[in-house]
CSV table of C-alpha atoms in Angstrom, one decimal:
chain,number,residue,atom,x,y,z
A,1,MET,CA,-15.9,5.7,-20.7
A,2,SER,CA,-16.2,3.7,-17.5
A,3,LYS,CA,-13.7,4.2,-14.8
A,4,THR,CA,-13.2,0.5,-14.3
A,5,LEU,CA,-11.5,0.3,-17.7
A,6,ILE,CA,-8.6,2.5,-16.5
A,7,SER,CA,-5.5,0.4,-16.1
A,8,SER,CA,-3.5,0.5,-12.9
A,9,PRO,CA,-0.3,2.1,-14.5
A,10,VAL,CA,-2.4,4.9,-15.8
A,11,ILE,CA,-4.0,5.5,-12.4
A,12,LYS,CA,-0.6,5.6,-10.9
A,13,ARG,CA,0.5,8.3,-13.3
A,14,LEU,CA,-2.6,10.5,-12.7
A,15,PRO,CA,-1.4,12.0,-9.4
A,16,ARG,CA,1.8,13.1,-11.3
A,17,TYR,CA,-0.2,14.7,-14.0
A,18,TYR,CA,-2.3,16.4,-11.3
A,19,ARG,CA,0.8,17.7,-9.6
A,20,PHE,CA,2.5,19.0,-12.8
A,21,LEU,CA,-0.6,20.7,-14.0
A,22,GLY,CA,-0.9,22.3,-10.6
A,23,GLU,CA,2.6,23.7,-11.0
A,24,LEU,CA,1.7,25.0,-14.4
A,25,GLU,CA,-1.4,26.6,-13.1
A,26,LYS,CA,0.6,28.4,-10.4
A,27,GLN,CA,2.9,29.8,-13.2
A,28,ASP,CA,-0.3,31.1,-14.9
A,29,VAL,CA,0.1,28.7,-17.9
A,30,ILE,CA,-3.3,28.4,-19.6
A,31,ARG,CA,-2.7,25.7,-22.2
A,32,ILE,CA,-0.1,23.1,-23.0
A,33,SER,CA,0.5,20.7,-25.8
A,34,SER,CA,1.1,17.0,-25.2
A,35,ARG,CA,4.6,17.6,-26.5
A,36,GLU,CA,5.4,20.3,-24.0
A,37,LEU,CA,3.8,18.3,-21.2
A,38,SER,CA,5.8,15.2,-22.2
A,39,GLU,CA,9.1,17.1,-22.0
A,40,LYS,CA,8.2,18.4,-18.5
A,41,MET,CA,7.2,15.0,-17.3
A,42,GLY,CA,9.7,12.8,-19.0
A,43,LEU,CA,7.1,10.7,-20.9
A,44,THR,CA,6.5,10.5,-24.6
A,45,ALA,CA,3.8,12.7,-26.1
A,46,SER,CA,2.0,9.7,-27.4
A,47,GLN,CA,2.0,8.1,-24.0
A,48,ILE,CA,0.4,11.2,-22.6
A,49,ARG,CA,-2.3,11.4,-25.3
A,50,GLN,CA,-3.0,7.7,-24.7
A,51,ASP,CA,-3.2,8.1,-21.0
A,52,LEU,CA,-5.5,11.1,-21.2
A,53,ASN,CA,-7.7,9.5,-23.9
A,54,CYS,CA,-8.6,6.9,-21.3
A,55,PHE,CA,-10.9,9.6,-19.8
A,56,GLY,CA,-12.5,10.6,-23.0
A,57,GLY,CA,-9.8,12.9,-24.3
A,58,PHE,CA,-9.6,16.4,-23.0
A,59,GLY,CA,-7.2,17.7,-25.7
A,60,GLN,CA,-8.1,19.6,-28.8
A,61,GLN,CA,-6.2,19.2,-32.1
A,62,GLY,CA,-4.0,22.2,-32.6
A,63,TYR,CA,-4.8,23.7,-29.2
A,64,GLY,CA,-3.5,21.1,-26.7
A,65,TYR,CA,-4.9,20.9,-23.3
A,66,ASN,CA,-6.4,23.6,-21.1
A,67,VAL,CA,-4.4,23.3,-18.0
A,68,SER,CA,-7.1,24.2,-15.5
A,69,THR,CA,-9.8,22.1,-17.1
A,70,LEU,CA,-7.5,19.1,-17.4
A,71,ARG,CA,-6.3,19.4,-13.8
A,72,LYS,CA,-9.9,19.7,-12.6
A,73,SER,CA,-11.0,16.7,-14.6
A,74,ILE,CA,-8.1,14.6,-13.3
A,75,GLY,CA,-8.8,15.8,-9.7
A,76,GLU,CA,-12.4,14.7,-10.1
A,77,ILE,CA,-11.3,11.3,-11.3
A,78,LEU,CA,-8.9,11.0,-8.4
A,79,GLY,CA,-11.6,12.1,-6.0
A,80,VAL,CA,-9.7,15.0,-4.4
A,81,ASP,CA,-13.0,16.7,-3.6
A,82,SER,CA,-14.2,13.8,-1.5
A,83,LYS,CA,-14.2,14.1,2.2
A,84,ASN,CA,-13.6,10.5,3.2
A,85,LYS,CA,-13.4,10.3,6.9
A,86,THR,CA,-10.0,9.0,7.9
A,87,ILE,CA,-8.3,7.8,11.1
A,88,LEU,CA,-4.6,7.5,11.8
A,89,ILE,CA,-3.2,4.7,13.9
A,90,GLY,CA,0.0,5.3,15.7
A,91,ALA,CA,1.1,8.7,17.1
A,92,GLY,CA,4.8,8.0,17.0
A,93,ASN,CA,7.3,10.0,15.0
A,94,LEU,CA,6.1,9.0,11.6
A,95,GLY,CA,2.4,9.2,12.5
A,96,LYS,CA,2.8,12.7,13.9
A,97,ALA,CA,4.8,13.8,10.9
A,98,ILE,CA,2.1,12.4,8.5
A,99,ALA,CA,-0.7,14.0,10.5
A,100,ARG,CA,1.1,17.4,10.4
A,101,HIS,CA,2.8,17.3,7.0
A,102,ILE,CA,0.1,15.8,4.7
A,103,ASP,CA,-2.7,18.1,3.5
A,104,PHE,CA,-5.4,15.5,3.7
A,105,PRO,CA,-8.4,17.7,2.7
A,106,LYS,CA,-6.6,18.7,-0.5
A,107,ARG,CA,-6.4,15.0,-1.4
A,108,GLY,CA,-9.9,13.9,-0.6
A,109,PHE,CA,-9.6,12.9,3.0
A,110,GLU,CA,-10.7,14.3,6.3
A,111,LEU,CA,-8.5,13.3,9.3
A,112,ILE,CA,-11.0,12.9,12.2
A,113,GLY,CA,-9.1,10.9,14.8
A,114,ILE,CA,-5.6,9.7,15.8
A,115,PHE,CA,-5.2,6.5,17.9
A,116,ASP,CA,-2.4,5.2,20.0
A,117,SER,CA,-1.9,2.5,22.6
A,118,ASN,CA,0.2,4.8,24.9
A,119,PRO,CA,-2.0,6.4,27.5
A,120,GLU,CA,0.4,9.3,27.8
A,121,LYS,CA,-0.4,10.4,24.3
A,122,THR,CA,-4.2,10.3,24.6
A,123,GLY,CA,-5.8,13.6,25.4
A,124,THR,CA,-3.3,15.5,23.3
A,125,THR,CA,-3.9,16.9,19.8
A,126,ILE,CA,-1.9,16.8,16.7
A,127,SER,CA,-2.8,19.3,14.0
A,128,ASP,CA,-6.0,20.0,15.9
A,129,VAL,CA,-7.0,16.3,15.7
A,130,ASN,CA,-7.6,14.5,19.0
A,131,VAL,CA,-5.4,11.6,20.0
A,132,LEU,CA,-7.5,8.9,21.5
A,133,HIS,CA,-6.6,5.5,23.2
A,134,ILE,CA,-6.8,2.6,20.9
A,135,ASP,CA,-9.4,1.0,23.2
A,136,ASP,CA,-11.7,3.7,22.1
A,137,ILE,CA,-11.6,2.8,18.5
A,138,GLN,CA,-14.8,0.7,18.4
A,139,ARG,CA,-16.9,3.4,20.0
A,140,PHE,CA,-15.4,6.0,17.8
A,141,CYS,CA,-15.9,4.1,14.6
A,142,ASN,CA,-19.5,3.3,15.5
A,143,GLU,CA,-20.2,7.0,16.2
A,144,HIS,CA,-18.2,8.6,13.3
A,145,ASN,CA,-18.0,5.9,10.6
A,146,PRO,CA,-14.5,6.5,9.2
A,147,VAL,CA,-13.9,4.7,5.9
A,148,CYS,CA,-10.1,5.0,5.7
A,149,ALA,CA,-7.1,4.3,8.0
A,150,VAL,CA,-3.5,5.4,7.9
A,151,LEU,CA,-1.3,2.8,9.6
A,152,CYS,CA,1.8,4.2,11.2
A,153,ILE,CA,2.5,1.3,13.5
A,154,PRO,CA,4.9,-1.6,13.5
A,155,ARG,CA,4.3,-4.7,11.4
A,156,GLU,CA,2.9,-6.9,14.1
A,157,ALA,CA,0.5,-4.3,15.4
A,158,ALA,CA,-0.7,-3.6,11.9
A,159,GLU,CA,-1.4,-7.2,11.1
A,160,ASP,CA,-3.4,-7.5,14.4
A,161,ILE,CA,-5.5,-4.4,13.9
A,162,THR,CA,-6.4,-4.7,10.2
A,163,SER,CA,-9.2,-7.2,10.4
A,164,ARG,CA,-10.6,-5.4,13.4
A,165,LEU,CA,-10.7,-2.1,11.4
A,166,ILE,CA,-12.3,-3.9,8.4
A,167,ALA,CA,-15.0,-5.2,10.7
A,168,LEU,CA,-15.5,-1.6,11.9
A,169,GLY,CA,-16.2,-0.4,8.4
A,170,ILE,CA,-12.7,0.7,7.1
A,171,LYS,CA,-12.5,0.3,3.3
A,172,GLY,CA,-9.1,1.9,2.5
A,173,PHE,CA,-5.7,1.6,4.1
A,174,TRP,CA,-2.6,3.8,3.7
A,175,ASN,CA,-0.1,1.5,5.1
A,176,PHE,CA,3.3,2.7,6.4
A,177,SER,CA,4.1,-0.3,8.5
A,178,HIS,CA,7.0,-2.4,7.2
A,179,TYR,CA,5.0,-5.1,5.4
A,180,ASP,CA,2.8,-5.5,2.4
A,181,LEU,CA,-0.7,-5.4,3.7
A,182,ARG,CA,-2.8,-7.7,1.6
A,183,ILE,CA,-6.5,-8.2,2.2
A,184,ASP,CA,-7.2,-11.6,0.6
A,185,HIS,CA,-10.8,-12.0,1.5
A,186,ASP,CA,-12.4,-8.9,0.2
A,187,ASP,CA,-12.0,-7.0,-3.1
A,188,SER,CA,-13.8,-4.0,-1.8
A,189,ILE,CA,-10.9,-3.1,0.5
A,190,VAL,CA,-8.2,-0.9,-1.0
A,191,VAL,CA,-4.7,-0.9,0.2
A,192,VAL,CA,-1.8,1.4,-0.8
A,193,ASN,CA,1.5,0.4,0.8
A,194,VAL,CA,4.3,2.9,1.3
A,195,HIS,CA,7.7,1.4,1.8
A,196,LEU,CA,10.1,4.1,2.7
A,197,THR,CA,13.0,1.8,3.3
A,198,ASP,CA,12.5,0.1,-0.1
A,199,SER,CA,12.8,3.5,-1.7
A,200,LEU,CA,16.0,4.1,0.3
A,201,MET,CA,17.5,0.8,-0.7
A,202,THR,CA,16.9,1.7,-4.4
A,203,LEU,CA,18.9,4.8,-3.7
A,204,SER,CA,21.6,2.8,-2.0
A,205,TYR,CA,21.9,0.6,-5.1
A,206,GLY,CA,22.0,3.6,-7.5
A,207,LEU,CA,24.4,5.6,-5.3
A,208,ASN,CA,26.8,2.7,-4.9
A,209,SER,CA,26.8,2.1,-8.7
A,210,ALA,CA,27.4,5.8,-9.3
A,211,LEU,CA,30.3,6.0,-6.8
A,212,ASN,CA,31.9,2.8,-8.1
A,213,GLN,CA,31.9,4.2,-11.7
A,214,ASN,CA,34.0,7.2,-10.6
B,1,MET,CA,27.1,-10.8,-14.8
B,2,SER,CA,27.7,-7.1,-14.7
B,3,LYS,CA,25.5,-5.0,-12.5
B,4,THR,CA,24.9,-2.5,-15.2
B,5,LEU,CA,22.8,-5.0,-17.1
B,6,ILE,CA,20.2,-5.2,-14.4
B,7,SER,CA,17.0,-3.4,-15.5
B,8,SER,CA,15.4,-0.8,-13.4
B,9,PRO,CA,12.2,-2.8,-12.7
B,10,VAL,CA,14.3,-5.6,-11.3
B,11,ILE,CA,16.2,-3.2,-9.1
B,12,LYS,CA,13.0,-1.8,-7.8
B,13,ARG,CA,11.8,-5.3,-6.8
B,14,LEU,CA,15.1,-6.1,-5.0
B,15,PRO,CA,14.2,-4.3,-1.8
B,16,ARG,CA,11.0,-6.2,-1.6
B,17,TYR,CA,12.8,-9.5,-2.0
B,18,TYR,CA,15.2,-8.4,0.7
B,19,ARG,CA,12.3,-7.5,3.0
B,20,PHE,CA,10.4,-10.7,2.5
B,21,LEU,CA,13.5,-12.9,2.9
B,22,GLY,CA,14.3,-11.0,6.1
B,23,GLU,CA,10.8,-11.9,7.4
B,24,LEU,CA,11.4,-15.5,6.5
B,25,GLU,CA,14.7,-15.5,8.2
B,26,LYS,CA,13.0,-14.2,11.4
B,27,GLN,CA,10.6,-17.1,11.2
B,28,ASP,CA,13.7,-19.5,11.0
B,29,VAL,CA,12.8,-20.6,7.4
B,30,ILE,CA,16.0,-22.0,5.9
B,31,ARG,CA,15.0,-22.6,2.3
B,32,ILE,CA,12.2,-21.6,0.0
B,33,SER,CA,11.2,-22.6,-3.6
B,34,SER,CA,10.5,-20.0,-6.2
B,35,ARG,CA,6.8,-21.2,-6.1
B,36,GLU,CA,6.5,-20.5,-2.4
B,37,LEU,CA,8.3,-17.2,-2.7
B,38,SER,CA,6.0,-16.2,-5.6
B,39,GLU,CA,2.9,-16.9,-3.5
B,40,LYS,CA,4.1,-14.8,-0.7
B,41,MET,CA,5.1,-11.9,-2.9
B,42,GLY,CA,2.3,-12.0,-5.4
B,43,LEU,CA,4.6,-12.5,-8.4
B,44,THR,CA,4.8,-15.5,-10.7
B,45,ALA,CA,7.4,-18.1,-10.0
B,46,SER,CA,9.0,-17.6,-13.4
B,47,GLN,CA,9.2,-13.9,-12.8
B,48,ILE,CA,11.1,-14.6,-9.6
B,49,ARG,CA,13.5,-17.1,-11.3
B,50,GLN,CA,14.0,-14.5,-14.0
B,51,ASP,CA,14.7,-11.7,-11.6
B,52,LEU,CA,17.1,-13.7,-9.5
B,53,ASN,CA,18.9,-15.1,-12.5
B,54,CYS,CA,20.0,-11.6,-13.3
B,55,PHE,CA,22.5,-12.0,-10.5
B,56,GLY,CA,23.9,-15.3,-11.6
B,57,GLY,CA,21.1,-17.5,-10.2
B,58,PHE,CA,21.3,-18.4,-6.5
B,59,GLY,CA,18.7,-21.2,-6.8
B,60,GLN,CA,19.3,-24.9,-7.1
B,61,GLN,CA,17.0,-27.2,-9.0
B,62,GLY,CA,14.9,-29.2,-6.6
B,63,TYR,CA,16.2,-27.3,-3.5
B,64,GLY,CA,15.1,-23.8,-4.1
B,65,TYR,CA,16.8,-20.9,-2.5
B,66,ASN,CA,18.7,-20.7,0.7
B,67,VAL,CA,17.0,-17.8,2.5
B,68,SER,CA,20.0,-16.4,4.3
B,69,THR,CA,22.3,-16.8,1.4
B,70,LEU,CA,19.9,-15.2,-1.0
B,71,ARG,CA,19.1,-12.3,1.4
B,72,LYS,CA,22.8,-11.7,2.0
B,73,SER,CA,23.5,-11.6,-1.8
B,74,ILE,CA,20.7,-9.2,-2.5
B,75,GLY,CA,21.8,-7.1,0.4
B,76,GLU,CA,25.3,-6.9,-1.1
B,77,ILE,CA,23.9,-5.9,-4.5
B,78,LEU,CA,21.8,-3.2,-2.9
B,79,GLY,CA,24.8,-2.1,-0.9
B,80,VAL,CA,23.2,-2.3,2.6
B,81,ASP,CA,26.6,-2.7,4.1
B,82,SER,CA,27.9,0.6,2.7
B,83,LYS,CA,28.3,3.5,5.1
B,84,ASN,CA,27.6,6.3,2.7
B,85,LYS,CA,27.8,9.6,4.6
B,86,THR,CA,24.4,11.3,4.4
B,87,ILE,CA,23.0,14.7,5.4
B,88,LEU,CA,19.4,15.6,5.9
B,89,ILE,CA,18.1,19.1,4.9
B,90,GLY,CA,15.0,20.4,6.7
B,91,ALA,CA,14.4,19.6,10.4
B,92,GLY,CA,10.6,20.1,10.2
B,93,ASN,CA,8.0,17.5,11.0
B,94,LEU,CA,8.8,15.3,8.1
B,95,GLY,CA,12.6,15.7,8.4
B,96,LYS,CA,12.5,14.9,12.1
B,97,ALA,CA,10.4,11.8,11.5
B,98,ILE,CA,12.6,10.5,8.8
B,99,ALA,CA,15.7,11.0,11.0
B,100,ARG,CA,14.1,9.2,13.9
B,101,HIS,CA,12.1,6.6,12.1
B,102,ILE,CA,14.4,5.4,9.3
B,103,ASP,CA,17.2,2.9,10.3
B,104,PHE,CA,19.8,4.4,8.0
B,105,PRO,CA,22.8,2.2,8.9
B,106,LYS,CA,20.7,-0.9,8.1
B,107,ARG,CA,20.2,0.4,4.6
B,108,GLY,CA,23.7,1.4,3.8
B,109,PHE,CA,23.7,5.1,5.0
B,110,GLU,CA,25.2,7.0,7.9
B,111,LEU,CA,23.4,10.1,8.9
B,112,ILE,CA,26.1,12.6,9.9
B,113,GLY,CA,24.3,16.0,10.0
B,114,ILE,CA,21.0,17.7,9.8
B,115,PHE,CA,20.6,21.2,8.4
B,116,ASP,CA,17.9,23.8,8.8
B,117,SER,CA,17.5,27.5,8.1
B,118,ASN,CA,15.8,28.2,11.4
B,119,PRO,CA,18.4,29.4,13.9
B,120,GLU,CA,16.1,28.1,16.8
B,121,LYS,CA,16.6,24.6,15.6
B,122,THR,CA,20.4,24.7,15.3
B,123,GLY,CA,22.3,23.4,18.3
B,124,THR,CA,19.7,20.7,19.0
B,125,THR,CA,20.1,17.0,18.2
B,126,ILE,CA,17.7,14.6,16.5
B,127,SER,CA,18.5,10.9,17.1
B,128,ASP,CA,21.9,11.9,18.3
B,129,VAL,CA,22.6,13.8,15.1
B,130,ASN,CA,23.5,17.5,15.4
B,131,VAL,CA,21.2,20.1,13.8
B,132,LEU,CA,23.3,22.8,12.1
B,133,HIS,CA,22.5,26.0,10.4
B,134,ILE,CA,22.2,25.8,6.6
B,135,ASP,CA,24.9,28.4,6.3
B,136,ASP,CA,27.3,25.9,7.8
B,137,ILE,CA,26.8,23.4,5.0
B,138,GLN,CA,29.8,24.3,2.9
B,139,ARG,CA,32.2,24.1,5.8
B,140,PHE,CA,30.6,20.8,6.9
B,141,CYS,CA,30.7,19.2,3.5
B,142,ASN,CA,34.4,20.2,2.9
B,143,GLU,CA,35.2,18.7,6.3
B,144,HIS,CA,33.1,15.5,6.3
B,145,ASN,CA,32.5,14.8,2.6
B,146,PRO,CA,28.9,13.5,2.7
B,147,VAL,CA,27.8,11.9,-0.6
B,148,CYS,CA,24.1,11.7,-0.1
B,149,ALA,CA,21.4,14.2,0.9
B,150,VAL,CA,17.8,13.7,2.1
B,151,LEU,CA,15.7,16.6,1.1
B,152,CYS,CA,12.8,17.3,3.5
B,153,ILE,CA,12.2,20.9,2.5
B,154,PRO,CA,9.6,22.7,0.3
B,155,ARG,CA,9.8,22.6,-3.4
B,156,GLU,CA,11.3,26.0,-3.9
B,157,ALA,CA,14.0,25.5,-1.3
B,158,ALA,CA,14.9,22.1,-2.8
B,159,GLU,CA,15.3,23.5,-6.3
B,160,ASP,CA,17.6,26.2,-4.9
B,161,ILE,CA,19.9,24.0,-2.9
B,162,THR,CA,20.3,21.1,-5.3
B,163,SER,CA,23.0,22.5,-7.5
B,164,ARG,CA,24.8,23.8,-4.4
B,165,LEU,CA,24.8,20.4,-2.9
B,166,ILE,CA,26.1,18.8,-6.1
B,167,ALA,CA,28.9,21.3,-6.2
B,168,LEU,CA,29.7,20.2,-2.6
B,169,GLY,CA,30.1,16.6,-3.7
B,170,ILE,CA,26.6,15.2,-3.1
B,171,LYS,CA,25.9,12.3,-5.5
B,172,GLY,CA,22.6,10.9,-4.3
B,173,PHE,CA,19.3,12.5,-3.3
B,174,TRP,CA,16.4,11.1,-1.4
B,175,ASN,CA,13.9,13.7,-2.3
B,176,PHE,CA,10.7,14.2,-0.2
B,177,SER,CA,10.0,17.7,-1.5
B,178,HIS,CA,6.9,18.0,-3.6
B,179,TYR,CA,8.5,18.0,-7.0
B,180,ASP,CA,10.3,15.6,-9.3
B,181,LEU,CA,14.0,16.4,-8.9
B,182,ARG,CA,15.7,15.9,-12.1
B,183,ILE,CA,19.4,16.4,-12.6
B,184,ASP,CA,19.8,17.0,-16.3
B,185,HIS,CA,23.4,17.7,-16.5
B,186,ASP,CA,25.0,14.8,-14.8
B,187,ASP,CA,24.4,11.1,-15.1
B,188,SER,CA,26.5,10.4,-12.1
B,189,ILE,CA,23.9,11.9,-9.8
B,190,VAL,CA,21.2,9.5,-8.5
B,191,VAL,CA,17.8,10.7,-7.4
B,192,VAL,CA,15.0,8.8,-5.8
B,193,ASN,CA,11.8,10.9,-5.4
B,194,VAL,CA,9.3,10.0,-2.8
B,195,HIS,CA,5.8,11.5,-3.4
B,196,LEU,CA,3.7,10.8,-0.4
B,197,THR,CA,0.8,12.7,-1.8
B,198,ASP,CA,0.8,10.9,-5.1
B,199,SER,CA,0.5,7.7,-3.2
B,200,LEU,CA,-2.4,9.2,-1.1
B,201,MET,CA,-4.2,10.2,-4.3
B,202,THR,CA,-3.9,6.7,-5.7
B,203,LEU,CA,-5.7,5.6,-2.5
B,204,SER,CA,-8.3,8.3,-3.0
B,205,TYR,CA,-9.1,6.9,-6.5
B,206,GLY,CA,-9.2,3.3,-5.3
B,207,LEU,CA,-11.3,4.1,-2.2
B,208,ASN,CA,-13.8,6.2,-4.1
B,209,SER,CA,-14.2,3.4,-6.7
B,210,ALA,CA,-14.7,0.9,-4.0
B,211,LEU,CA,-17.2,3.0,-2.1
B,212,ASN,CA,-19.2,3.8,-5.3
B,213,GLN,CA,-19.4,0.1,-6.1
B,214,ASN,CA,-21.3,-0.7,-2.9
């Protein structure tokens, strides 16, 4: 079955399957039924069967799913074995934490350079990756051809640099700046926005509702 | 209309409305139609009208929405003016970045303490908040009564500490540890999980699809 037929909600659930199956693997679980998997993940069993059928169905009637095989297959679909060259823009608190905290190679990415506009930061390294001045970015991209950029810069700066990065060959953006990056002119550019404060405000709503009930 | 009737997808969209309206306010935009708002947000106009009607409908036929009024109302619903006392567990790279990067007071939270099990970190401050040893947490909670905890610790540690924190009065969790925190025994506990690596793997899928199309 062609990958292009996979719907976006299914794709969004795949990393969760991958994570849960990884946990099961660590616990030496060899096989699991869709019912058991559904209980662990808080989805219905039929939802899980439907999701996994999108990829040609890895389950066997009466046996369930082989945990390692299923995890490996989902990993391949997600591309976790890729080595997409990636740069990170913005070596502030968040950028540093992302560079140090995220295991890029395990997710299909290779972090090859970090850029900042502050000359005091250039020349240092973060997690063994060199921090370079933002003015070096054109030379660096021409030389190393990164395809992905992590944006850990304020909104205005992110808006300014996006089209420059696209012109330099960047095809994917992991965007932590406080706005929804949308690339209107090119379908071949992929953007995943991370809005930490949106998530915090969702918690604020839920927490206030819970506190007011008591 | 009662808050309890608001569906979870609507609630998840509220922070985005709040963010977009904040941007419009900065640009001195006074009023906006649902059509204009829909174009900016990538939703349909009827979706927006439907969402906002959940709160009693702030729009006026032929006028649209007053940006400041609507933003203020959504902020009140989200509880951004609350001052929910919050502690952060784990002063590693991510915990430090969250403490420094997130503007808690603007989202309805007051960060009053940071905890770590590493004695070398205790006694320091991060963004003017004291870092205390995790062994101090019971005394601290009894004294200051925080209601919310940000978990920036590994999976195993998070699992261990959750029920302890609930016993100490924590009602809300912003969970950055690599697992889905689920509190089975108590509906009054609110959890928002943030899975950065899930988001990165979604990008991996999209990026690989885009690269293979070329």
